[in-house]
Short mmCIF file of C-alpha atoms and ligand atoms in Angstrom, two decimals:
data_model
loop_
_atom_site.label_atom_id
_atom_site.label_comp_id
_atom_site.label_asym_id
_atom_site.label_seq_id
_atom_site.Cartn_x
_atom_site.Cartn_y
_atom_site.Cartn_z
CA MET A 1 54.97 7.46 -53.25
CA ALA A 2 55.58 4.11 -54.26
CA SER A 3 57.59 3.02 -51.41
CA LYS A 4 54.72 3.77 -49.41
CA ASN A 5 52.71 1.33 -51.27
CA THR A 6 49.33 3.13 -51.28
CA PRO A 7 47.32 3.29 -54.28
CA PRO A 8 47.40 6.66 -56.65
CA VAL A 9 45.19 9.40 -55.84
CA CYS A 10 43.43 11.57 -57.82
CA ASN A 11 44.77 15.16 -57.37
CA TYR A 12 42.69 18.38 -57.92
CA GLU A 13 45.73 20.85 -56.91
CA GLY A 14 45.33 24.07 -58.94
CA SER A 15 41.90 22.84 -60.13
CA ASP A 16 39.17 25.13 -61.17
CA TYR A 17 36.79 22.35 -60.41
CA GLN A 18 34.47 24.56 -58.12
CA THR A 19 34.05 27.46 -60.68
CA SER A 20 33.84 25.34 -63.90
CA PHE A 21 31.97 22.35 -62.72
CA TRP A 22 29.73 23.72 -59.90
CA ASP A 23 29.42 27.43 -60.11
CA GLN A 24 29.26 27.93 -63.99
CA GLY A 25 28.58 24.20 -65.43
CA GLY A 26 24.66 24.24 -64.93
CA ARG A 27 24.89 21.85 -62.05
CA GLU A 28 22.26 23.65 -59.90
CA TYR A 29 19.99 20.74 -60.10
CA GLU A 30 22.83 18.24 -58.85
CA ASP A 31 23.70 20.52 -56.23
CA ARG A 32 19.99 21.11 -54.83
CA THR A 33 19.20 17.16 -54.94
CA GLU A 34 22.21 16.27 -53.15
CA ALA A 35 21.35 19.23 -50.59
CA ILE A 36 18.07 17.34 -50.22
CA ALA A 37 19.57 13.76 -49.71
CA LEU A 38 22.28 15.21 -47.21
CA LYS A 39 19.47 16.73 -45.06
CA ARG A 40 17.50 13.48 -44.96
CA LEU A 41 20.80 11.27 -43.80
CA LEU A 42 22.63 13.52 -41.38
CA PRO A 43 22.03 13.28 -37.86
CA LYS A 44 20.44 16.31 -35.98
CA SER A 45 23.51 16.95 -34.05
CA GLY A 46 26.92 15.71 -33.68
CA ARG A 47 30.41 16.86 -32.23
CA LEU A 48 33.27 16.14 -34.98
CA MET A 49 32.67 15.54 -38.42
CA LEU A 50 35.17 14.27 -40.80
CA GLU A 51 34.43 15.60 -44.38
CA LEU A 52 36.49 13.34 -46.71
CA GLY A 53 37.07 15.15 -50.41
CA ALA A 54 35.52 18.56 -48.95
CA GLY A 55 37.21 20.31 -52.12
CA ALA A 56 36.05 23.79 -51.81
CA GLY A 57 33.74 23.39 -49.41
CA ARG A 58 30.55 23.38 -51.40
CA ASN A 59 28.93 20.75 -48.83
CA THR A 60 30.39 22.19 -45.69
CA PRO A 61 27.81 24.26 -44.23
CA ARG A 62 25.16 21.81 -44.74
CA TYR A 63 26.85 20.17 -41.62
CA ALA A 64 25.71 22.84 -39.34
CA GLY A 65 24.51 20.40 -36.78
CA PHE A 66 28.08 19.26 -35.96
CA GLU A 67 30.22 21.49 -33.57
CA ARG A 68 33.14 20.93 -35.56
CA VAL A 69 34.30 19.90 -38.98
CA VAL A 70 37.69 18.73 -40.30
CA LEU A 71 37.83 19.23 -44.13
CA LEU A 72 40.03 16.98 -45.77
CA ASP A 73 41.48 16.91 -49.09
CA TYR A 74 44.51 15.89 -51.28
CA SER A 75 44.48 19.21 -52.58
CA ARG A 76 45.79 22.41 -50.70
CA THR A 77 44.58 24.69 -53.27
CA GLN A 78 41.06 23.14 -52.94
CA LEU A 79 41.52 23.64 -49.02
CA GLN A 80 42.33 27.51 -49.76
CA GLN A 81 39.18 27.86 -51.59
CA ALA A 82 37.43 26.31 -48.88
CA GLN A 83 39.01 28.89 -46.30
CA ALA A 84 37.85 31.78 -48.58
CA ARG A 85 34.18 30.57 -48.72
CA LEU A 86 33.79 29.43 -45.03
CA GLY A 87 36.17 31.90 -43.24
CA LYS A 88 38.94 30.82 -40.70
CA SER A 89 37.59 30.00 -37.41
CA ASP A 90 37.75 27.38 -34.59
CA ARG A 91 34.79 25.47 -35.88
CA TYR A 92 36.60 24.52 -39.11
CA VAL A 93 39.93 22.44 -39.35
CA PHE A 94 41.75 22.04 -42.88
CA VAL A 95 43.80 19.07 -43.46
CA ALA A 96 45.86 18.06 -46.70
CA ALA A 97 46.01 14.46 -46.52
CA ASP A 98 45.78 11.18 -48.48
CA VAL A 99 42.74 9.04 -47.63
CA TYR A 100 44.92 5.90 -47.58
CA ARG A 101 47.12 7.26 -44.80
CA LEU A 102 44.69 9.22 -42.61
CA PRO A 103 46.52 11.35 -40.08
CA PHE A 104 43.91 10.80 -37.44
CA VAL A 105 43.99 8.91 -33.99
CA ASP A 106 41.54 5.71 -34.13
CA GLY A 107 38.01 6.47 -32.96
CA LEU A 108 38.40 10.25 -33.08
CA PHE A 109 35.14 11.48 -35.24
CA ASP A 110 31.43 10.87 -34.37
CA GLY A 111 30.39 11.46 -37.98
CA ALA A 112 31.78 11.38 -41.78
CA THR A 113 30.66 12.11 -45.26
CA MET A 114 32.30 11.36 -48.37
CA ILE A 115 30.58 12.69 -51.39
CA ARG A 116 31.54 12.45 -54.96
CA THR A 117 34.98 11.16 -53.77
CA LEU A 118 34.99 7.24 -53.81
CA HIS A 119 34.67 7.84 -57.53
CA HIS A 120 38.44 8.49 -57.49
CA MET A 121 39.44 5.68 -55.62
CA ALA A 122 41.33 2.87 -57.03
CA ASP A 123 41.15 0.67 -54.05
CA ALA A 124 37.79 1.44 -52.46
CA PRO A 125 37.71 -1.16 -49.98
CA ARG A 126 40.94 -0.16 -48.40
CA ALA A 127 39.74 3.53 -48.29
CA LEU A 128 36.81 2.70 -46.54
CA ALA A 129 38.72 0.66 -44.03
CA GLN A 130 40.82 3.67 -43.11
CA ILE A 131 37.62 5.77 -42.77
CA ARG A 132 35.97 2.97 -40.35
CA ASN A 133 38.97 3.16 -38.10
CA VAL A 134 38.84 6.91 -37.43
CA LEU A 135 35.34 6.62 -36.47
CA GLN A 136 33.76 6.09 -32.98
CA PRO A 137 31.10 3.59 -31.85
CA GLY A 138 27.69 4.52 -33.00
CA SER A 139 29.15 7.12 -35.54
CA VAL A 140 27.30 7.70 -38.77
CA PHE A 141 28.81 7.73 -42.34
CA ILE A 142 27.41 9.03 -45.14
CA LEU A 143 28.72 7.95 -48.54
CA GLU A 144 27.90 8.96 -52.13
CA PHE A 145 28.99 6.98 -54.88
CA ALA A 146 28.85 6.76 -58.55
CA SER A 147 26.75 3.79 -59.82
CA LYS A 148 27.47 1.85 -62.80
CA LEU A 149 24.19 0.39 -62.78
CA ASN A 150 22.09 3.20 -63.76
CA LEU A 151 19.81 3.46 -66.59
CA LYS A 152 21.92 5.05 -69.18
CA SER A 153 24.88 2.44 -68.93
CA ILE A 154 22.29 -0.23 -69.00
CA LEU A 155 20.67 1.03 -72.09
CA ARG A 156 24.04 1.83 -73.51
CA TYR A 157 24.99 -1.93 -72.73
CA TRP A 158 22.01 -3.22 -74.37
CA LEU A 159 22.28 -1.27 -77.52
CA GLY A 160 25.85 -2.71 -78.00
CA ARG A 161 27.45 1.13 -77.28
CA GLN A 162 29.29 0.14 -74.10
CA LYS A 163 31.59 -2.99 -73.69
CA TRP A 164 31.43 -3.30 -70.04
CA SER A 165 28.55 -4.77 -68.23
CA PRO A 166 26.86 -2.53 -65.91
CA PHE A 167 25.49 -5.96 -63.86
CA SER A 168 29.01 -7.16 -62.83
CA GLN A 169 30.10 -6.22 -59.34
CA GLU A 170 33.54 -5.15 -60.07
CA PRO A 171 34.27 -1.29 -60.52
CA VAL A 172 34.57 0.20 -63.91
CA GLU A 173 37.28 2.84 -64.65
CA PHE A 174 35.91 4.77 -67.35
CA ALA A 175 38.24 7.59 -67.23
CA GLU A 176 41.84 7.64 -65.57
CA LEU A 177 41.12 7.25 -61.67
CA ASN A 178 37.36 7.88 -62.28
CA PHE A 179 35.40 4.80 -61.15
CA ASP A 180 31.85 3.70 -61.09
CA PHE A 181 30.85 0.99 -58.50
CA HIS A 182 28.16 -1.59 -58.33
CA PRO A 183 25.51 -0.64 -55.40
CA LYS A 184 25.96 -4.21 -54.08
CA ALA A 185 29.47 -4.25 -54.00
CA VAL A 186 29.43 -1.00 -52.09
CA ARG A 187 26.98 -2.43 -49.85
CA GLU A 188 29.37 -5.55 -48.95
CA TRP A 189 32.43 -3.67 -48.53
CA LEU A 190 30.66 -1.58 -45.83
CA GLN A 191 29.35 -4.33 -44.20
CA GLU A 192 32.57 -6.44 -44.07
CA ILE A 193 34.17 -3.76 -42.30
CA GLY A 194 31.62 -3.43 -39.44
CA PHE A 195 28.98 -0.63 -40.95
CA ARG A 196 25.18 -1.34 -40.80
CA ILE A 197 23.47 0.37 -43.70
CA GLU A 198 20.33 2.39 -42.44
CA LYS A 199 19.19 4.09 -45.53
CA THR A 200 19.88 4.19 -49.25
CA LEU A 201 18.60 7.20 -51.44
CA THR A 202 18.95 7.50 -54.99
CA VAL A 203 19.94 11.00 -56.36
CA SER A 204 19.89 12.59 -59.89
CA HIS A 205 17.30 10.66 -61.62
CA PHE A 206 16.89 13.23 -64.24
CA ARG A 207 20.56 13.95 -65.00
CA LEU A 208 19.88 14.32 -68.67
CA ASP A 209 20.84 17.56 -70.56
CA LEU A 210 17.77 17.51 -72.42
CA LEU A 211 15.56 17.23 -69.54
CA LYS A 212 17.47 19.94 -67.85
CA ARG A 213 16.74 22.28 -70.72
CA LEU A 214 13.16 21.38 -71.20
CA VAL A 215 11.95 21.14 -67.58
CA PRO A 216 12.00 24.15 -64.84
CA ILE A 217 14.70 23.27 -62.41
CA ASP A 218 11.94 23.50 -59.24
CA ILE A 219 9.81 20.74 -60.87
CA LEU A 220 13.08 18.33 -61.70
CA VAL A 221 14.15 19.12 -58.16
CA ALA A 222 10.75 18.36 -56.70
CA LEU A 223 10.49 15.01 -58.72
CA ASP A 224 14.00 13.86 -57.71
CA SER A 225 13.20 14.75 -54.08
CA LEU A 226 10.25 12.19 -54.15
CA ALA A 227 12.06 9.75 -56.25
CA GLN A 228 14.92 9.51 -53.92
CA TRP A 229 12.93 7.24 -51.45
CA THR A 230 13.00 4.55 -54.06
CA GLY A 231 16.44 3.92 -53.23
CA SER A 232 15.41 1.40 -50.68
CA LEU A 233 13.98 -0.65 -53.18
CA TRP A 234 16.21 -0.32 -56.25
CA GLN A 235 19.03 1.84 -57.72
CA LEU A 236 19.45 2.77 -61.08
CA THR A 237 20.78 6.52 -60.69
CA PRO A 238 23.92 7.62 -61.28
CA SER A 239 24.28 8.78 -57.76
CA VAL A 240 23.71 6.80 -54.72
CA PHE A 241 23.62 8.12 -50.94
CA VAL A 242 24.11 5.28 -48.15
CA ARG A 243 23.80 6.19 -44.52
CA ALA A 244 26.03 3.74 -42.79
CA ARG A 245 26.35 3.31 -39.04
CA VAL A 246 29.18 1.67 -36.66
CA ALA A 247 27.80 -0.60 -34.17
CA ARG A 248 27.40 1.15 -30.54
CA ASN A 249 29.21 -1.61 -28.96
CA ALA A 250 31.28 0.76 -26.64
CA ILE A 251 30.79 3.96 -25.14
CA PRO A 252 31.90 6.56 -27.22
CA HIS A 253 35.13 8.09 -26.85
CA HIS A 254 36.06 11.51 -25.52
CA ILE A 255 37.02 13.99 -28.11
CA PRO A 256 39.98 16.08 -26.99
CA GLY A 257 39.38 20.00 -27.25
CA GLU A 258 42.77 20.66 -28.59
CA VAL A 259 43.11 19.84 -32.24
CA ILE A 260 46.73 18.54 -31.89
CA GLN A 261 45.60 15.59 -30.08
CA TRP A 262 43.61 14.45 -32.95
CA PHE A 263 46.57 13.54 -35.10
CA LYS A 264 48.81 10.47 -35.41
CA CYS A 265 51.94 10.45 -37.68
CA PRO A 266 50.55 8.95 -41.04
CA GLU A 267 54.28 7.42 -41.44
CA CYS A 268 54.70 5.54 -38.30
CA GLY A 269 51.26 5.88 -36.10
CA ARG A 270 52.94 7.98 -33.27
CA THR A 271 50.49 9.97 -31.10
CA PRO A 272 50.77 12.65 -30.08
CA LEU A 273 52.95 14.89 -32.25
CA GLU A 274 54.55 18.05 -30.94
CA SER A 275 53.82 21.28 -31.80
CA LYS A 276 56.46 23.47 -33.15
CA ARG A 277 56.27 27.08 -34.67
CA ASP A 278 55.29 26.18 -38.35
CA HIS A 279 54.98 22.21 -38.01
CA LEU A 280 54.05 19.25 -36.23
CA TYR A 281 57.20 16.94 -35.14
CA CYS A 282 56.82 13.27 -34.80
CA SER A 283 59.80 12.27 -32.27
CA SER A 284 59.50 8.55 -33.50
CA CYS A 285 60.41 8.71 -36.93
CA ASP A 286 61.56 12.51 -36.94
CA SER A 287 58.78 13.71 -39.76
CA GLN A 288 57.95 17.16 -39.79
CA TRP A 289 54.53 17.76 -40.97
CA ALA A 290 53.91 21.50 -42.24
CA ILE A 291 51.13 24.03 -41.03
CA ARG A 292 50.89 26.45 -43.61
CA ASP A 293 48.13 29.36 -43.86
CA GLY A 294 46.14 27.29 -41.45
CA ILE A 295 46.40 24.12 -43.25
CA TYR A 296 47.84 20.86 -41.80
CA ASP A 297 49.61 19.30 -44.59
CA PHE A 298 50.20 15.55 -43.87
CA ARG A 299 50.83 14.43 -47.72
CA GLU A 300 54.80 14.57 -47.73
CA PRO A 301 56.78 15.39 -44.51
CA LEU A 302 59.05 18.56 -44.74
CA ASN A 303 62.35 16.77 -44.36
CA ASN A 304 61.90 14.01 -46.58
ZN1 ZN B 401 56.39 9.39 -37.32
#
Protein backbone atom coordinates (compact mmCIF):
# COMPACT_ATOMS: atom_id res chain seq x y z
CA MET A 1 0.00 0.00 0.00
CA ALA A 2 2.94 2.32 0.62
CA SER A 3 3.55 2.66 -3.10
CA LYS A 4 0.15 4.29 -3.52
CA ASN A 5 1.10 6.86 -0.97
CA THR A 6 -2.16 6.80 0.95
CA PRO A 7 -2.38 6.96 4.75
CA PRO A 8 -2.76 3.73 6.76
CA VAL A 9 -6.29 2.47 7.31
CA CYS A 10 -7.79 0.94 10.40
CA ASN A 11 -8.94 -2.54 9.50
CA TYR A 12 -11.79 -4.25 11.34
CA GLU A 13 -11.36 -7.44 9.29
CA GLY A 14 -12.43 -10.41 11.41
CA SER A 15 -13.41 -8.12 14.28
CA ASP A 16 -16.33 -8.93 16.57
CA TYR A 17 -16.79 -5.18 17.13
CA GLN A 18 -20.54 -5.33 16.45
CA THR A 19 -21.11 -8.02 19.08
CA SER A 20 -18.59 -7.00 21.71
CA PHE A 21 -19.05 -3.24 21.50
CA TRP A 22 -22.69 -2.76 20.47
CA ASP A 23 -24.69 -5.88 21.22
CA GLN A 24 -23.15 -6.83 24.57
CA GLY A 25 -21.19 -3.74 25.49
CA GLY A 26 -23.84 -1.74 27.35
CA ARG A 27 -24.01 0.78 24.50
CA GLU A 28 -27.76 1.10 24.26
CA TYR A 29 -27.51 4.70 25.47
CA GLU A 30 -25.00 5.64 22.73
CA ASP A 31 -26.99 3.81 20.05
CA ARG A 32 -30.29 5.46 20.97
CA THR A 33 -28.85 8.98 21.25
CA GLU A 34 -27.18 8.55 17.85
CA ALA A 35 -30.49 7.44 16.37
CA ILE A 36 -32.13 10.64 17.65
CA ALA A 37 -29.37 12.84 16.22
CA LEU A 38 -29.54 11.10 12.85
CA LYS A 39 -33.28 11.52 12.67
CA ARG A 40 -32.87 15.24 13.26
CA LEU A 41 -30.21 15.63 10.60
CA LEU A 42 -31.26 13.31 7.78
CA PRO A 43 -33.20 14.69 4.84
CA LYS A 44 -36.72 13.29 4.49
CA SER A 45 -35.92 11.63 1.21
CA GLY A 46 -33.09 11.02 -1.20
CA ARG A 47 -31.97 8.79 -4.02
CA LEU A 48 -28.53 7.36 -3.37
CA MET A 49 -26.79 7.44 0.00
CA LEU A 50 -23.13 6.60 0.62
CA GLU A 51 -22.61 5.20 4.11
CA LEU A 52 -18.89 5.45 4.85
CA GLY A 53 -17.61 3.07 7.52
CA ALA A 54 -20.92 1.20 7.44
CA GLY A 55 -19.48 -1.69 9.46
CA ALA A 56 -22.10 -4.31 10.23
CA GLY A 57 -24.93 -2.02 9.12
CA ARG A 58 -26.08 -0.89 12.58
CA ASN A 59 -27.24 2.51 11.28
CA THR A 60 -28.26 1.49 7.74
CA PRO A 61 -31.99 0.90 8.45
CA ARG A 62 -32.14 4.51 9.65
CA TYR A 63 -31.59 5.70 6.06
CA ALA A 64 -35.03 4.50 5.00
CA GLY A 65 -35.77 7.81 3.22
CA PHE A 66 -33.15 7.01 0.59
CA GLU A 67 -34.05 4.78 -2.33
CA ARG A 68 -30.68 3.01 -2.32
CA VAL A 69 -27.69 2.83 0.00
CA VAL A 70 -24.07 1.97 -0.75
CA LEU A 71 -22.45 0.47 2.33
CA LEU A 72 -18.72 1.10 2.25
CA ASP A 73 -16.23 -0.38 4.64
CA TYR A 74 -12.62 -1.48 4.46
CA SER A 75 -13.47 -4.79 6.07
CA ARG A 76 -15.18 -7.53 4.05
CA THR A 77 -16.17 -9.43 7.16
CA GLN A 78 -17.99 -6.39 8.55
CA LEU A 79 -19.87 -6.10 5.24
CA GLN A 80 -20.77 -9.80 5.40
CA GLN A 81 -22.32 -9.16 8.81
CA ALA A 82 -24.23 -6.24 7.30
CA GLN A 83 -25.50 -8.49 4.50
CA ALA A 84 -26.71 -11.01 7.05
CA ARG A 85 -28.48 -8.25 8.98
CA LEU A 86 -30.05 -6.42 6.01
CA GLY A 87 -30.50 -9.22 3.51
CA LYS A 88 -29.39 -9.09 -0.09
CA SER A 89 -31.58 -6.82 -2.17
CA ASP A 90 -31.31 -4.21 -4.89
CA ARG A 91 -31.64 -1.56 -2.25
CA TYR A 92 -28.20 -2.20 -0.77
CA VAL A 93 -24.84 -2.28 -2.53
CA PHE A 94 -21.83 -3.52 -0.58
CA VAL A 95 -18.39 -2.10 -1.37
CA ALA A 96 -15.05 -2.88 0.30
CA ALA A 97 -12.74 0.06 -0.36
CA ASP A 98 -10.27 2.51 1.09
CA VAL A 99 -11.80 5.93 1.84
CA TYR A 100 -8.69 7.60 0.40
CA ARG A 101 -9.26 5.84 -2.92
CA LEU A 102 -13.00 5.86 -3.46
CA PRO A 103 -14.07 3.82 -6.50
CA PHE A 104 -16.98 6.08 -7.53
CA VAL A 105 -17.48 8.58 -10.34
CA ASP A 106 -17.51 12.24 -9.31
CA GLY A 107 -20.79 13.76 -8.15
CA LEU A 108 -22.63 10.44 -7.87
CA PHE A 109 -24.39 10.53 -4.49
CA ASP A 110 -27.01 12.92 -3.15
CA GLY A 111 -26.31 12.01 0.48
CA ALA A 112 -23.51 10.59 2.64
CA THR A 113 -22.93 9.75 6.26
CA MET A 114 -19.79 8.94 8.18
CA ILE A 115 -20.44 7.94 11.79
CA ARG A 116 -17.69 6.86 14.21
CA THR A 117 -15.29 6.56 11.32
CA LEU A 118 -13.34 9.82 11.00
CA HIS A 119 -12.04 8.67 14.37
CA HIS A 120 -9.71 6.30 12.46
CA MET A 121 -8.44 8.71 9.81
CA ALA A 122 -4.77 9.65 9.98
CA ASP A 123 -5.37 12.26 7.27
CA ALA A 124 -8.91 13.49 7.90
CA PRO A 125 -8.89 16.48 5.49
CA ARG A 126 -7.80 14.22 2.66
CA ALA A 127 -10.57 11.72 3.40
CA LEU A 128 -13.15 14.50 3.56
CA ALA A 129 -12.02 15.88 0.20
CA GLN A 130 -12.52 12.43 -1.35
CA ILE A 131 -16.05 12.35 -0.02
CA ARG A 132 -16.77 15.84 -1.31
CA ASN A 133 -15.76 14.70 -4.82
CA VAL A 134 -18.40 11.99 -5.04
CA LEU A 135 -21.27 14.23 -3.86
CA GLN A 136 -23.72 16.08 -6.10
CA PRO A 137 -24.55 19.79 -5.85
CA GLY A 138 -27.01 20.28 -2.99
CA SER A 139 -26.10 16.97 -1.25
CA VAL A 140 -26.17 16.50 2.47
CA PHE A 141 -23.23 15.03 4.36
CA ILE A 142 -23.73 13.96 7.98
CA LEU A 143 -20.46 13.60 9.83
CA GLU A 144 -19.92 12.35 13.35
CA PHE A 145 -16.53 12.84 14.94
CA ALA A 146 -14.94 12.24 18.32
CA SER A 147 -14.18 15.57 19.96
CA LYS A 148 -10.98 16.18 21.91
CA LEU A 149 -12.64 19.23 23.51
CA ASN A 150 -14.91 17.30 25.87
CA LEU A 151 -15.48 17.95 29.57
CA LYS A 152 -13.67 14.81 30.64
CA SER A 153 -10.49 15.65 28.74
CA ILE A 154 -10.63 19.27 29.89
CA LEU A 155 -10.86 18.17 33.54
CA ARG A 156 -8.09 15.62 33.12
CA TYR A 157 -5.90 18.26 31.51
CA TRP A 158 -6.52 20.78 34.29
CA LEU A 159 -5.81 18.13 36.92
CA GLY A 160 -2.52 17.31 35.22
CA ARG A 161 -3.59 13.78 34.35
CA GLN A 162 -3.39 14.29 30.60
CA LYS A 163 -0.47 15.76 28.68
CA TRP A 164 -2.16 16.92 25.47
CA SER A 165 -4.24 20.06 25.47
CA PRO A 166 -7.91 19.69 24.50
CA PHE A 167 -7.87 23.33 23.38
CA SER A 168 -5.35 23.12 20.57
CA GLN A 169 -6.68 22.50 17.08
CA GLU A 170 -4.49 19.60 15.95
CA PRO A 171 -5.90 16.04 16.22
CA VAL A 172 -4.73 13.82 19.07
CA GLU A 173 -3.91 10.16 18.44
CA PHE A 174 -4.71 8.65 21.84
CA ALA A 175 -4.24 5.09 20.61
CA GLU A 176 -2.87 3.76 17.33
CA LEU A 177 -5.14 4.97 14.51
CA ASN A 178 -7.65 6.44 16.97
CA PHE A 179 -7.99 10.19 16.74
CA ASP A 180 -9.98 12.85 18.51
CA PHE A 181 -10.53 16.16 16.73
CA HIS A 182 -11.13 19.77 17.70
CA PRO A 183 -14.61 20.87 16.54
CA LYS A 184 -13.23 24.09 15.06
CA ALA A 185 -10.64 22.20 13.01
CA VAL A 186 -13.32 19.91 11.56
CA ARG A 187 -15.52 22.89 10.70
CA GLU A 188 -12.65 24.60 8.91
CA TRP A 189 -11.75 21.48 6.90
CA LEU A 190 -15.35 21.10 5.76
CA GLN A 191 -15.66 24.75 4.79
CA GLU A 192 -12.36 24.77 2.91
CA ILE A 193 -13.56 22.03 0.57
CA GLY A 194 -16.88 23.71 -0.15
CA PHE A 195 -19.33 22.49 2.47
CA ARG A 196 -21.64 24.80 4.34
CA ILE A 197 -22.40 23.70 7.90
CA GLU A 198 -26.13 23.76 8.55
CA LYS A 199 -26.51 22.20 11.94
CA THR A 200 -24.38 20.89 14.81
CA LEU A 201 -25.63 18.53 17.50
CA THR A 202 -23.73 17.33 20.52
CA VAL A 203 -24.34 13.71 21.47
CA SER A 204 -23.55 11.46 24.43
CA HIS A 205 -23.57 14.12 27.13
CA PHE A 206 -23.81 11.46 29.80
CA ARG A 207 -21.31 8.89 28.61
CA LEU A 208 -20.15 7.97 32.11
CA ASP A 209 -20.36 4.43 33.42
CA LEU A 210 -21.43 5.61 36.85
CA LEU A 211 -24.38 7.58 35.44
CA LYS A 212 -25.34 4.75 33.17
CA ARG A 213 -25.50 2.44 36.20
CA LEU A 214 -27.43 4.85 38.44
CA VAL A 215 -29.91 6.55 36.12
CA PRO A 216 -32.55 4.69 34.08
CA ILE A 217 -31.58 4.66 30.43
CA ASP A 218 -34.85 6.21 29.23
CA ILE A 219 -34.14 9.26 31.36
CA LEU A 220 -30.54 9.59 30.17
CA VAL A 221 -31.68 9.32 26.55
CA ALA A 222 -34.40 11.94 27.07
CA LEU A 223 -31.95 14.34 28.72
CA ASP A 224 -29.40 13.83 25.98
CA SER A 225 -32.07 14.40 23.38
CA LEU A 226 -32.81 17.83 24.90
CA ALA A 227 -29.16 18.73 25.33
CA GLN A 228 -28.27 17.89 21.71
CA TRP A 229 -29.62 21.25 20.55
CA THR A 230 -26.97 23.10 22.57
CA GLY A 231 -24.53 21.84 19.94
CA SER A 232 -25.14 25.01 17.98
CA LEU A 233 -23.80 27.03 20.93
CA TRP A 234 -20.92 24.97 22.29
CA GLN A 235 -19.52 21.46 21.93
CA LEU A 236 -18.16 19.77 25.04
CA THR A 237 -19.33 16.20 24.44
CA PRO A 238 -17.18 13.27 23.29
CA SER A 239 -19.31 12.93 20.15
CA VAL A 240 -20.37 15.69 17.74
CA PHE A 241 -22.66 15.44 14.69
CA VAL A 242 -22.67 18.01 11.90
CA ARG A 243 -24.86 18.34 8.86
CA ALA A 244 -22.91 19.88 6.00
CA ARG A 245 -24.23 20.69 2.57
CA VAL A 246 -22.63 21.04 -0.84
CA ALA A 247 -23.62 24.30 -2.53
CA ARG A 248 -26.39 23.87 -5.07
CA ASN A 249 -24.46 25.75 -7.75
CA ALA A 250 -25.39 23.39 -10.56
CA ILE A 251 -28.23 21.10 -11.53
CA PRO A 252 -28.00 17.74 -9.71
CA HIS A 253 -26.78 14.92 -11.92
CA HIS A 254 -28.77 12.00 -13.14
CA ILE A 255 -27.98 8.84 -11.14
CA PRO A 256 -27.54 5.84 -13.46
CA GLY A 257 -29.78 2.90 -12.67
CA GLU A 258 -27.04 0.37 -13.40
CA VAL A 259 -24.65 -0.13 -10.47
CA ILE A 260 -21.67 -0.72 -12.76
CA GLN A 261 -21.94 2.84 -14.03
CA TRP A 262 -21.36 4.16 -10.53
CA PHE A 263 -17.80 2.92 -10.39
CA LYS A 264 -14.46 4.19 -11.55
CA CYS A 265 -11.15 2.40 -11.29
CA PRO A 266 -9.53 3.48 -8.01
CA GLU A 267 -6.14 2.76 -9.55
CA CYS A 268 -6.31 4.95 -12.66
CA GLY A 269 -9.71 6.68 -12.55
CA ARG A 270 -11.15 5.09 -15.70
CA THR A 271 -14.89 4.76 -16.07
CA PRO A 272 -16.83 2.74 -17.01
CA LEU A 273 -15.39 -0.59 -15.93
CA GLU A 274 -16.35 -3.74 -17.78
CA SER A 275 -18.45 -6.36 -16.11
CA LYS A 276 -16.90 -9.85 -16.22
CA ARG A 277 -18.19 -13.02 -14.61
CA ASP A 278 -16.70 -12.56 -11.14
CA HIS A 279 -14.94 -9.21 -11.40
CA LEU A 280 -14.93 -5.74 -12.90
CA TYR A 281 -12.22 -5.07 -15.44
CA CYS A 282 -10.40 -1.82 -16.14
CA SER A 283 -9.24 -1.71 -19.75
CA SER A 284 -6.90 1.25 -19.09
CA CYS A 285 -4.66 -0.19 -16.39
CA ASP A 286 -5.65 -3.87 -16.69
CA SER A 287 -6.80 -4.11 -13.05
CA GLN A 288 -9.39 -6.69 -12.06
CA TRP A 289 -11.66 -5.87 -9.13
CA ALA A 290 -13.30 -8.85 -7.45
CA ILE A 291 -17.02 -9.32 -6.92
CA ARG A 292 -17.48 -12.00 -4.29
CA ASP A 293 -20.69 -12.97 -2.51
CA GLY A 294 -22.33 -9.71 -3.54
CA ILE A 295 -19.44 -7.53 -2.32
CA TYR A 296 -17.48 -5.34 -4.74
CA ASP A 297 -13.88 -5.39 -3.57
CA PHE A 298 -11.78 -2.37 -4.58
CA ARG A 299 -9.02 -2.73 -2.01
CA GLU A 300 -6.38 -4.51 -4.10
CA PRO A 301 -6.73 -5.69 -7.70
CA LEU A 302 -6.99 -9.46 -8.17
CA ASN A 303 -4.12 -9.49 -10.61
CA ASN A 304 -1.78 -7.37 -8.48
ZN1 LIG B 1 -7.67 1.31 -14.05
